[in-house]
Amino acid sequence: MRLSRYFLPVLKETPAEAQIVSHRYMLRAGMIKQASAGIYSWLPLGYKVLMNIETIVHEEQQRAGHIPLLMPTLQSADLWRESGRYDAYGEEMLRITDRHGRDMLYGPTNEELVTDIFRSNVSSYKDLPLTLYHIQWKFRDEIRPRFGVMRGREFYMKDGYNFDLTKEDALHAYNRHLVSYLRTYERMGLQAIPMRADGGPIGGDYTHEFLVLADTGESEVFYDSEITDLKFGDREIDYDSVEQCQAVLEEFTSRYARTDETHDEAVFAEVPEERRRTARGIEVGQIFYFGTKYSESMGAMVQDSEGGKVPVHMGSHGIGVSRLLGAIIEASHDEKGIIWPEGVTPFHCGIVNLKVGDEAADEACASLYKALSALGLEPLYDDTSDRAGAKFAKMDLIGLPWRITVGPRGLKNGVVEVTSRRTGESEELPPLEAIEKIAKIYGKVAS
Ligand code: P5A
């Protein structure tokens, strides 16, 4: 993309309403614009990152064997009356009446809708196990929407629902989600720690929240510091293997790690004092096992192998897709702006032309752009006539992990400069080697 043709409305001033760094940078980098309280338009740069995050979530869900579908945002109140949640959900639910006087609502979550799809179509244990998921907008009329996309009213969520014959099978589905979430967050450059939590309005008493440690997080958390040494890494896992998934669950949840809702001072005191930590965290996901709560109330039954009818065991599993942008920025920034992890960056690198109009510089930039694009990479080429300082400041603010700087002086010596946004270190390289370097970082082979 050429910057001169892009829509990147960066702000010079720090917006007064933004209290935390991720919100400030998302506004300043022209990623989002508030439409009304807790509701945002996603401008091109923000939308690009949102899509990258969504892609990773899809890939990891499908790797785990979960099946995508798409349910609507508006739902009929009748289904929620069946489960008893229409009244129980309270004021966070946005209720709407259509022209025929029918009660509708903007879905804050989809347990009822997906259970209805299930009960209409599945009647035998032979069709189990089944996990359906979608990535769809949700609405929760939060009393205090704040921190930008972090606590929105309208937000983008991955929500998945497992249907199993037995509790054991459903716990395997729970473990599968835990494993896939660990992989998902690590691909985004995040460490998200599973912590024992509370079921809240979703239900069930077996649930873990995934928390990214950050001072600006809304949750208070208590944990054994050893847990921060755990990495999922690139290990291969067979998602059908009950033992393998169970082993990962045990590895990642056997140390003390709880949110304030389930915190127990007496148990925490058993952790050696030098390892006890109290901190704040951003909840980027939550998994639940709630047994037959919805299947019993809504009649989602299957025939078991003996011909009897039994309610299915269920769980639901959410990832805060739009909240993740805020969490990633909270975890990865400096005083100049955002530092995107390579896994989610909106453009793979920036190309800064220090002297637009200089034949050699223009040509070198054009051929870098062409070569990188041919490798399937997407550079953002600053071909504007801004001053060098302004170009660097903009690149630093929007946080592309790599920058190639091209100027007549370097070209005379046959080199361009490759700079890491994270370390600030620069290296002078011939253009072909610069391409090879960027290609290698993103797992592409330059020929
Ligand atoms: C699990 C999937 C559920 O709703 N039902 C379907 C279950 N869980 S949850 O924990 O309530 O939400 C899942 C994740 O969504 C994010 N989230 C939000 N993001 C932005 N703004 C909000 N107001 C908001 N509320 C929830 C969180 O990341 C949460 O873990």
Short mmCIF file of C-alpha atoms and ligand atoms in Angstrom, two decimals:
data_model
loop_
_atom_site.label_atom_id
_atom_site.label_comp_id
_atom_site.label_asym_id
_atom_site.label_seq_id
_atom_site.Cartn_x
_atom_site.Cartn_y
_atom_site.Cartn_z
CA MET A 1 0.00 0.00 0.00
CA ARG A 2 1.24 3.46 -0.86
CA LEU A 3 0.70 5.81 2.03
CA SER A 4 -0.28 8.62 -0.35
CA ARG A 5 -3.31 6.54 -1.39
CA TYR A 6 -4.17 5.07 1.99
CA PHE A 7 -6.61 6.36 4.60
CA LEU A 8 -4.57 6.77 7.77
CA PRO A 9 -5.97 9.70 9.75
CA VAL A 10 -3.31 9.95 12.49
CA LEU A 11 -3.84 12.51 15.25
CA LYS A 12 -1.10 14.82 16.48
CA GLU A 13 -2.74 15.57 19.79
CA THR A 14 -3.30 13.02 22.51
CA PRO A 15 -7.08 12.67 22.88
CA ALA A 16 -8.12 13.82 26.34
CA GLU A 17 -10.76 11.12 26.82
CA ALA A 18 -8.30 8.23 26.51
CA GLN A 19 -7.08 7.10 29.92
CA ILE A 20 -4.89 4.16 28.97
CA VAL A 21 -2.09 3.83 26.47
CA SER A 22 -3.77 1.34 24.12
CA HIS A 23 -6.82 3.58 23.74
CA ARG A 24 -4.60 6.63 23.18
CA TYR A 25 -2.51 4.91 20.52
CA MET A 26 -5.49 3.36 18.75
CA LEU A 27 -7.04 6.82 18.40
CA ARG A 28 -3.77 8.55 17.50
CA ALA A 29 -2.80 5.90 14.95
CA GLY A 30 -6.16 6.33 13.20
CA MET A 31 -7.31 2.78 13.96
CA ILE A 32 -10.72 3.46 15.46
CA LYS A 33 -13.20 6.27 15.83
CA GLN A 34 -15.85 6.37 18.49
CA ALA A 35 -19.35 6.29 17.02
CA SER A 36 -21.12 6.52 20.37
CA ALA A 37 -20.27 5.42 23.92
CA GLY A 38 -18.54 2.03 23.73
CA ILE A 39 -19.23 1.68 19.99
CA TYR A 40 -16.49 2.17 17.41
CA SER A 41 -15.92 2.37 13.70
CA TRP A 42 -12.90 0.37 12.67
CA LEU A 43 -10.79 2.54 10.39
CA PRO A 44 -8.60 0.76 7.80
CA LEU A 45 -5.52 0.24 9.97
CA GLY A 46 -7.53 -1.01 12.95
CA TYR A 47 -9.69 -3.18 10.75
CA LYS A 48 -6.61 -4.79 9.24
CA VAL A 49 -5.29 -5.83 12.67
CA LEU A 50 -8.77 -7.00 13.70
CA MET A 51 -8.87 -9.22 10.61
CA ASN A 52 -5.38 -10.59 11.30
CA ILE A 53 -6.43 -11.52 14.83
CA GLU A 54 -9.63 -13.05 13.51
CA THR A 55 -7.66 -15.15 11.02
CA ILE A 56 -5.41 -16.55 13.74
CA VAL A 57 -8.45 -17.40 15.86
CA HIS A 58 -10.13 -19.17 12.93
CA GLU A 59 -6.97 -21.13 12.09
CA GLU A 60 -6.45 -22.32 15.63
CA GLN A 61 -10.11 -23.21 16.17
CA GLN A 62 -10.20 -25.27 13.02
CA ARG A 63 -6.87 -26.89 13.89
CA ALA A 64 -8.57 -28.10 17.07
CA GLY A 65 -11.42 -29.58 15.02
CA HIS A 66 -14.04 -26.93 15.81
CA ILE A 67 -16.52 -26.06 13.09
CA PRO A 68 -17.27 -22.48 12.00
CA LEU A 69 -20.77 -21.20 11.32
CA LEU A 70 -22.38 -17.77 11.58
CA MET A 71 -25.33 -16.90 13.77
CA PRO A 72 -27.11 -13.53 13.68
CA THR A 73 -26.61 -10.63 16.06
CA LEU A 74 -30.36 -10.17 16.68
CA GLN A 75 -32.12 -12.94 18.53
CA SER A 76 -35.65 -13.73 19.57
CA ALA A 77 -36.43 -13.26 23.27
CA ASP A 78 -38.45 -16.49 23.28
CA LEU A 79 -35.35 -18.69 23.27
CA TRP A 80 -33.99 -16.80 26.25
CA ARG A 81 -37.29 -17.25 28.08
CA GLU A 82 -36.85 -21.00 27.67
CA SER A 83 -33.46 -20.97 29.38
CA GLY A 84 -34.70 -18.51 32.01
CA ARG A 85 -32.01 -15.98 31.13
CA TYR A 86 -34.28 -13.36 29.55
CA ASP A 87 -35.10 -11.91 32.93
CA ALA A 88 -31.95 -13.05 34.69
CA TYR A 89 -29.51 -11.31 32.33
CA GLY A 90 -30.46 -7.86 33.57
CA GLU A 91 -29.76 -4.44 32.15
CA GLU A 92 -26.68 -5.43 30.19
CA MET A 93 -28.97 -6.95 27.59
CA LEU A 94 -30.14 -4.58 24.86
CA ARG A 95 -33.80 -5.35 24.30
CA ILE A 96 -35.55 -4.35 21.09
CA THR A 97 -39.16 -4.60 19.95
CA ASP A 98 -39.79 -5.11 16.25
CA ARG A 99 -42.71 -3.61 14.27
CA HIS A 100 -44.91 -6.59 15.11
CA GLY A 101 -44.37 -6.05 18.81
CA ARG A 102 -42.08 -9.09 19.11
CA ASP A 103 -39.39 -9.00 21.76
CA MET A 104 -35.91 -9.23 20.29
CA LEU A 105 -32.46 -8.65 21.69
CA TYR A 106 -28.97 -7.92 20.43
CA GLY A 107 -27.07 -11.05 21.46
CA PRO A 108 -24.63 -10.65 24.35
CA THR A 109 -23.71 -14.35 23.83
CA ASN A 110 -25.22 -17.31 21.97
CA GLU A 111 -25.79 -20.33 24.24
CA GLU A 112 -29.55 -20.31 23.55
CA LEU A 113 -29.33 -19.82 19.79
CA VAL A 114 -26.75 -22.53 19.27
CA THR A 115 -28.62 -24.94 21.55
CA ASP A 116 -31.69 -24.36 19.40
CA ILE A 117 -29.71 -25.18 16.24
CA PHE A 118 -28.40 -28.30 17.92
CA ARG A 119 -31.73 -29.61 19.20
CA SER A 120 -33.39 -29.07 15.81
CA ASN A 121 -30.77 -31.11 13.98
CA VAL A 122 -29.06 -33.62 16.23
CA SER A 123 -30.78 -36.50 17.95
CA SER A 124 -28.21 -39.28 18.21
CA TYR A 125 -25.03 -39.74 20.22
CA LYS A 126 -23.47 -40.88 16.94
CA ASP A 127 -23.29 -37.24 15.81
CA LEU A 128 -21.22 -36.32 18.85
CA PRO A 129 -18.80 -34.88 19.76
CA LEU A 130 -19.57 -31.54 18.11
CA THR A 131 -18.12 -28.09 18.63
CA LEU A 132 -19.57 -25.17 16.71
CA TYR A 133 -18.17 -21.66 16.86
CA HIS A 134 -18.53 -18.29 15.24
CA ILE A 135 -16.89 -14.88 15.34
CA GLN A 136 -19.62 -12.30 15.58
CA TRP A 137 -20.44 -8.91 17.09
CA LYS A 138 -21.97 -8.90 20.53
CA PHE A 139 -23.67 -6.17 22.50
CA ARG A 140 -23.56 -5.71 26.25
CA ASP A 141 -24.93 -2.48 27.60
CA GLU A 142 -22.01 -2.07 30.00
CA ILE A 143 -22.74 0.50 32.67
CA ARG A 144 -19.27 1.99 32.26
CA PRO A 145 -17.87 1.37 28.78
CA ARG A 146 -14.26 2.52 28.88
CA PHE A 147 -10.72 2.15 27.69
CA GLY A 148 -11.77 2.06 24.04
CA VAL A 149 -12.18 -1.43 22.61
CA MET A 150 -11.16 -2.94 25.93
CA ARG A 151 -14.60 -2.59 27.49
CA GLY A 152 -16.91 -1.76 24.63
CA ARG A 153 -20.66 -2.10 24.42
CA GLU A 154 -20.45 -3.51 20.92
CA PHE A 155 -17.50 -5.91 20.65
CA TYR A 156 -16.26 -8.76 18.51
CA MET A 157 -16.12 -12.19 20.12
CA LYS A 158 -15.21 -15.71 19.12
CA ASP A 159 -17.72 -17.93 20.89
CA GLY A 160 -17.64 -21.69 20.64
CA TYR A 161 -20.01 -24.30 22.04
CA ASN A 162 -19.32 -27.97 22.61
CA PHE A 163 -21.96 -30.72 22.68
CA ASP A 164 -20.94 -34.04 24.21
CA LEU A 165 -22.58 -37.22 25.43
CA THR A 166 -20.80 -37.41 28.76
CA LYS A 167 -19.17 -35.15 31.28
CA GLU A 168 -15.79 -36.76 30.48
CA ASP A 169 -16.17 -35.94 26.79
CA ALA A 170 -17.19 -32.38 27.60
CA LEU A 171 -14.15 -31.98 29.84
CA HIS A 172 -11.99 -33.12 26.94
CA ALA A 173 -13.61 -30.39 24.83
CA TYR A 174 -12.81 -27.95 27.64
CA ASN A 175 -9.17 -29.05 27.63
CA ARG A 176 -9.01 -28.83 23.84
CA HIS A 177 -10.13 -25.23 24.08
CA LEU A 178 -7.55 -24.49 26.73
CA VAL A 179 -4.78 -25.87 24.51
CA SER A 180 -6.00 -24.06 21.39
CA TYR A 181 -6.25 -20.78 23.33
CA LEU A 182 -2.66 -21.09 24.57
CA ARG A 183 -1.53 -21.48 20.95
CA THR A 184 -3.77 -18.67 19.76
CA TYR A 185 -2.49 -16.08 22.21
CA GLU A 186 1.16 -17.06 21.75
CA ARG A 187 0.82 -16.58 17.99
CA MET A 188 -0.25 -13.01 18.75
CA GLY A 189 2.88 -12.47 20.84
CA LEU A 190 0.92 -12.59 24.11
CA GLN A 191 1.29 -14.52 27.29
CA ALA A 192 -2.24 -15.19 28.54
CA ILE A 193 -2.39 -17.14 31.80
CA PRO A 194 -5.36 -19.43 32.54
CA MET A 195 -6.75 -18.62 35.98
CA ARG A 196 -9.59 -20.14 38.00
CA ALA A 197 -12.54 -17.79 37.76
CA ASP A 198 -16.27 -17.42 38.36
CA GLY A 199 -19.04 -18.53 35.99
CA GLY A 200 -21.11 -15.32 36.25
CA PRO A 201 -24.21 -15.07 34.02
CA ILE A 202 -22.94 -17.82 31.68
CA GLY A 203 -23.09 -20.39 34.47
CA GLY A 204 -21.14 -23.38 35.68
CA ASP A 205 -18.53 -23.56 38.39
CA TYR A 206 -15.72 -24.95 36.28
CA THR A 207 -14.20 -22.10 34.34
CA HIS A 208 -10.86 -20.46 33.56
CA GLU A 209 -10.21 -16.94 32.41
CA PHE A 210 -7.15 -16.14 30.30
CA LEU A 211 -5.35 -13.07 31.58
CA VAL A 212 -2.66 -10.89 30.09
CA LEU A 213 -0.75 -9.23 32.90
CA ALA A 214 -0.89 -5.43 32.60
CA ASP A 215 -1.10 -2.60 35.14
CA THR A 216 -4.12 -1.21 33.32
CA GLY A 217 -6.04 -4.51 33.51
CA GLU A 218 -9.46 -4.43 35.13
CA SER A 219 -9.09 -7.70 37.04
CA GLU A 220 -7.10 -8.25 40.20
CA VAL A 221 -5.18 -11.52 40.02
CA PHE A 222 -3.14 -13.68 42.39
CA TYR A 223 -0.60 -16.20 41.13
CA ASP A 224 2.50 -18.23 41.68
CA SER A 225 5.28 -16.52 39.69
CA GLU A 226 6.44 -19.90 38.34
CA ILE A 227 3.47 -19.85 36.02
CA THR A 228 4.97 -17.04 33.96
CA ASP A 229 7.84 -19.37 32.92
CA LEU A 230 5.45 -21.69 31.08
CA LYS A 231 5.39 -21.53 27.28
CA PHE A 232 3.33 -23.65 24.93
CA GLY A 233 5.84 -23.06 22.13
CA ASP A 234 5.74 -25.00 18.88
CA ARG A 235 4.97 -28.42 20.35
CA GLU A 236 2.78 -30.69 18.26
CA ILE A 237 -0.46 -31.76 19.86
CA ASP A 238 -3.05 -34.31 18.86
CA TYR A 239 -6.33 -32.63 19.77
CA ASP A 240 -8.11 -36.00 19.75
CA SER A 241 -5.81 -37.30 22.45
CA VAL A 242 -7.50 -37.05 25.84
CA GLU A 243 -4.17 -37.69 27.58
CA GLN A 244 -2.22 -35.05 25.68
CA CYS A 245 -4.82 -32.32 26.22
CA GLN A 246 -5.24 -33.28 29.88
CA ALA A 247 -1.46 -33.11 30.38
CA VAL A 248 -1.36 -29.55 29.01
CA LEU A 249 -4.26 -28.53 31.27
CA GLU A 250 -2.44 -29.95 34.28
CA GLU A 251 0.82 -28.28 33.34
CA PHE A 252 -0.79 -24.86 32.92
CA THR A 253 -3.31 -24.94 35.76
CA SER A 254 -1.66 -26.80 38.61
CA ARG A 255 0.04 -23.71 40.07
CA TYR A 256 -1.94 -21.12 41.97
CA ALA A 257 -3.51 -18.58 39.59
CA ARG A 258 -6.88 -17.05 40.38
CA THR A 259 -8.91 -13.93 39.81
CA ASP A 260 -10.23 -12.05 42.84
CA GLU A 261 -13.63 -13.79 42.49
CA THR A 262 -12.17 -17.17 43.42
CA HIS A 263 -9.07 -16.06 45.33
CA ASP A 264 -8.48 -18.00 48.56
CA GLU A 265 -5.93 -16.48 50.94
CA ALA A 266 -5.43 -19.74 52.81
CA VAL A 267 -4.51 -21.69 49.67
CA PHE A 268 -2.42 -18.78 48.34
CA ALA A 269 -0.44 -18.79 51.59
CA GLU A 270 0.83 -22.28 50.71
CA VAL A 271 2.77 -20.81 47.76
CA PRO A 272 6.33 -19.92 48.89
CA GLU A 273 6.29 -16.23 49.78
CA GLU A 274 8.92 -15.16 47.25
CA ARG A 275 6.76 -16.58 44.43
CA ARG A 276 3.44 -15.02 45.51
CA ARG A 277 2.33 -12.25 43.15
CA THR A 278 -0.63 -9.89 43.18
CA ALA A 279 -1.13 -8.01 39.92
CA ARG A 280 -3.65 -6.76 37.43
CA GLY A 281 -4.70 -8.50 34.25
CA ILE A 282 -6.75 -8.09 31.07
CA GLU A 283 -9.23 -10.90 30.50
CA VAL A 284 -8.84 -11.93 26.85
CA GLY A 285 -10.84 -15.14 26.99
CA GLN A 286 -12.83 -17.50 29.15
CA ILE A 287 -13.78 -21.17 28.92
CA PHE A 288 -16.71 -22.80 30.73
CA TYR A 289 -18.05 -26.25 31.42
CA PHE A 290 -21.67 -25.95 32.57
CA GLY A 291 -22.97 -29.48 32.05
CA THR A 292 -26.65 -29.73 31.21
CA LYS A 293 -27.76 -26.21 32.23
CA TYR A 294 -29.02 -25.25 28.76
CA SER A 295 -29.68 -28.69 27.32
CA GLU A 296 -32.09 -29.59 30.14
CA SER A 297 -34.01 -26.32 30.15
CA MET A 298 -34.19 -26.22 26.34
CA GLY A 299 -34.63 -29.93 25.68
CA ALA A 300 -31.40 -30.61 23.78
CA MET A 301 -31.48 -34.40 24.14
CA VAL A 302 -29.80 -37.20 22.25
CA GLN A 303 -30.35 -40.90 22.11
CA ASP A 304 -27.54 -42.78 23.86
CA SER A 305 -26.22 -46.22 22.84
CA GLU A 306 -28.89 -47.95 24.93
CA GLY A 307 -31.72 -46.04 23.28
CA GLY A 308 -32.40 -43.76 26.25
CA LYS A 309 -32.75 -39.98 25.88
CA VAL A 310 -30.16 -37.89 27.71
CA PRO A 311 -29.40 -34.17 27.83
CA VAL A 312 -26.06 -33.28 26.24
CA HIS A 313 -23.16 -31.93 28.26
CA MET A 314 -22.09 -28.51 27.12
CA GLY A 315 -19.56 -25.77 27.59
CA SER A 316 -18.92 -22.42 25.96
CA HIS A 317 -15.65 -20.76 25.19
CA GLY A 318 -14.99 -17.13 24.33
CA ILE A 319 -12.15 -15.03 23.00
CA GLY A 320 -12.39 -11.23 23.12
CA VAL A 321 -11.27 -10.63 19.54
CA SER A 322 -11.66 -6.84 19.54
CA ARG A 323 -10.39 -6.53 23.12
CA LEU A 324 -7.21 -8.32 22.01
CA LEU A 325 -6.08 -5.27 20.05
CA GLY A 326 -6.04 -3.27 23.26
CA ALA A 327 -4.37 -6.08 25.20
CA ILE A 328 -1.62 -6.50 22.59
CA ILE A 329 -0.89 -2.77 22.62
CA GLU A 330 -0.86 -2.65 26.43
CA ALA A 331 1.70 -5.47 26.35
CA SER A 332 3.77 -4.12 23.45
CA HIS A 333 4.45 -0.38 23.10
CA ASP A 334 6.90 2.34 24.04
CA GLU A 335 6.77 6.12 24.38
CA LYS A 336 6.76 6.54 20.59
CA GLY A 337 3.84 4.27 19.84
CA ILE A 338 2.70 0.72 19.19
CA ILE A 339 5.09 -2.19 18.54
CA TRP A 340 3.10 -4.87 16.70
CA PRO A 341 4.17 -8.48 17.10
CA GLU A 342 4.90 -9.94 13.63
CA GLY A 343 1.92 -12.29 13.95
CA VAL A 344 -0.69 -9.52 13.82
CA THR A 345 1.02 -6.50 12.28
CA PRO A 346 -1.16 -4.59 9.78
CA PHE A 347 1.74 -4.28 7.30
CA HIS A 348 4.82 -6.47 7.35
CA CYS A 349 7.21 -3.53 7.04
CA GLY A 350 7.36 0.13 6.23
CA ILE A 351 9.38 1.58 3.39
CA VAL A 352 10.44 5.18 3.98
CA ASN A 353 11.61 7.16 1.01
CA LEU A 354 13.76 9.98 2.37
CA LYS A 355 13.77 11.92 -0.89
CA VAL A 356 10.70 11.50 -3.00
CA GLY A 357 11.50 12.81 -6.48
CA ASP A 358 15.08 11.58 -6.42
CA GLU A 359 15.26 9.13 -9.27
CA ALA A 360 17.49 6.58 -7.55
CA ALA A 361 15.46 6.67 -4.29
CA ASP A 362 12.12 6.41 -6.10
CA GLU A 363 13.36 3.48 -8.17
CA ALA A 364 14.88 1.63 -5.24
CA CYS A 365 11.65 2.01 -3.24
CA ALA A 366 9.55 0.85 -6.16
CA SER A 367 11.64 -2.26 -6.66
CA LEU A 368 11.69 -3.08 -2.93
CA TYR A 369 7.92 -2.71 -2.90
CA LYS A 370 7.54 -4.96 -5.91
CA ALA A 371 9.88 -7.65 -4.61
CA LEU A 372 8.28 -7.77 -1.15
CA SER A 373 4.78 -7.87 -2.65
CA ALA A 374 5.82 -10.71 -4.97
CA LEU A 375 6.77 -12.70 -1.86
CA GLY A 376 3.23 -12.28 -0.54
CA LEU A 377 4.23 -9.58 1.93
CA GLU A 378 2.46 -6.29 2.35
CA PRO A 379 4.71 -3.25 2.80
CA LEU A 380 3.43 0.23 3.61
CA TYR A 381 5.39 2.61 1.41
CA ASP A 382 5.62 6.19 2.64
CA ASP A 383 5.85 7.95 -0.71
CA THR A 384 4.58 11.27 0.62
CA SER A 385 6.56 14.49 0.61
CA ASP A 386 6.59 14.77 4.43
CA ARG A 387 9.86 15.51 6.21
CA ALA A 388 11.96 12.51 7.26
CA GLY A 389 11.30 13.19 10.95
CA ALA A 390 7.53 13.19 10.43
CA LYS A 391 7.73 9.96 8.42
CA PHE A 392 9.71 8.20 11.14
CA ALA A 393 7.35 9.44 13.85
CA LYS A 394 4.36 8.11 11.94
CA MET A 395 5.97 4.71 11.35
CA ASP A 396 6.92 4.51 15.03
CA LEU A 397 3.38 5.42 16.10
CA ILE A 398 1.65 2.84 13.93
CA GLY A 399 4.17 0.27 15.07
CA LEU A 400 5.22 -1.77 12.04
CA PRO A 401 7.89 -4.14 13.38
CA TRP A 402 10.36 -3.43 10.53
CA ARG A 403 11.26 -0.34 8.54
CA ILE A 404 13.41 -0.04 5.43
CA THR A 405 14.76 3.47 4.98
CA VAL A 406 15.88 4.47 1.52
CA GLY A 407 17.83 7.65 0.73
CA PRO A 408 20.16 8.93 -2.00
CA ARG A 409 23.17 8.91 0.31
CA GLY A 410 22.84 5.24 1.26
CA LEU A 411 22.08 4.24 -2.29
CA LYS A 412 25.37 5.79 -3.43
CA ASN A 413 27.02 3.18 -1.22
CA GLY A 414 24.63 0.52 -2.46
CA VAL A 415 22.73 0.18 0.83
CA VAL A 416 19.39 0.79 2.52
CA GLU A 417 18.76 0.73 6.25
CA VAL A 418 16.70 -1.94 8.00
CA THR A 419 15.45 -0.95 11.46
CA SER A 420 13.75 -3.02 14.11
CA ARG A 421 10.90 -1.14 15.78
CA ARG A 422 11.32 -3.21 18.94
CA THR A 423 15.05 -2.72 19.57
CA GLY A 424 15.62 0.42 17.51
CA GLU A 425 18.70 -1.26 16.02
CA SER A 426 19.53 -0.50 12.40
CA GLU A 427 21.57 -2.37 9.86
CA GLU A 428 22.82 -1.16 6.49
CA LEU A 429 22.26 -3.78 3.80
CA PRO A 430 22.18 -3.96 0.00
CA PRO A 431 18.51 -3.90 -1.07
CA LEU A 432 18.50 -7.59 -2.01
CA GLU A 433 19.75 -8.59 1.43
CA ALA A 434 17.17 -6.31 3.04
CA ILE A 435 14.47 -8.19 1.14
CA GLU A 436 15.96 -11.54 2.19
CA LYS A 437 16.04 -10.45 5.81
CA ILE A 438 12.39 -9.35 5.90
CA ALA A 439 11.35 -12.44 3.93
CA LYS A 440 13.09 -14.71 6.42
CA ILE A 441 11.44 -13.04 9.40
CA TYR A 442 8.03 -13.85 7.93
CA GLY A 443 8.95 -17.36 6.85
CA LYS A 444 9.13 -16.56 3.13
CA VAL A 445 11.96 -17.53 0.85
CA ALA A 446 13.43 -14.78 -1.33
CA SER A 447 14.74 -16.22 -4.59
C1 P5A B 1 -18.15 -17.88 26.32
C2 P5A B 1 -18.48 -17.74 24.87
C3 P5A B 1 -19.00 -15.74 27.31
O1 P5A B 1 -19.74 -14.88 26.91
N1 P5A B 1 -20.39 -17.34 26.17
C4 P5A B 1 -19.95 -17.56 24.81
C5 P5A B 1 -19.26 -17.20 27.04
N2 P5A B 1 -17.91 -15.47 28.02
S1 P5A B 1 -17.42 -14.03 28.50
O2 P5A B 1 -16.30 -14.25 29.35
O3 P5A B 1 -18.49 -13.29 29.04
O4 P5A B 1 -16.92 -13.27 27.22
C6 P5A B 1 -15.87 -13.82 26.44
C7 P5A B 1 -14.78 -12.79 26.21
O5 P5A B 1 -15.30 -11.64 25.54
C8 P5A B 1 -14.57 -10.50 25.94
N3 P5A B 1 -15.50 -9.45 26.41
C9 P5A B 1 -15.44 -8.16 26.02
N4 P5A B 1 -14.64 -7.52 25.15
C10 P5A B 1 -14.84 -6.20 24.97
N5 P5A B 1 -15.80 -5.49 25.59
C11 P5A B 1 -16.63 -6.09 26.48
N6 P5A B 1 -17.61 -5.39 27.07
C12 P5A B 1 -16.48 -7.50 26.72
N7 P5A B 1 -17.12 -8.41 27.50
C13 P5A B 1 -16.51 -9.58 27.30
C14 P5A B 1 -13.61 -10.91 27.03
O6 P5A B 1 -12.32 -11.11 26.47
C15 P5A B 1 -14.18 -12.22 27.50
O7 P5A B 1 -13.19 -13.09 28.02
#
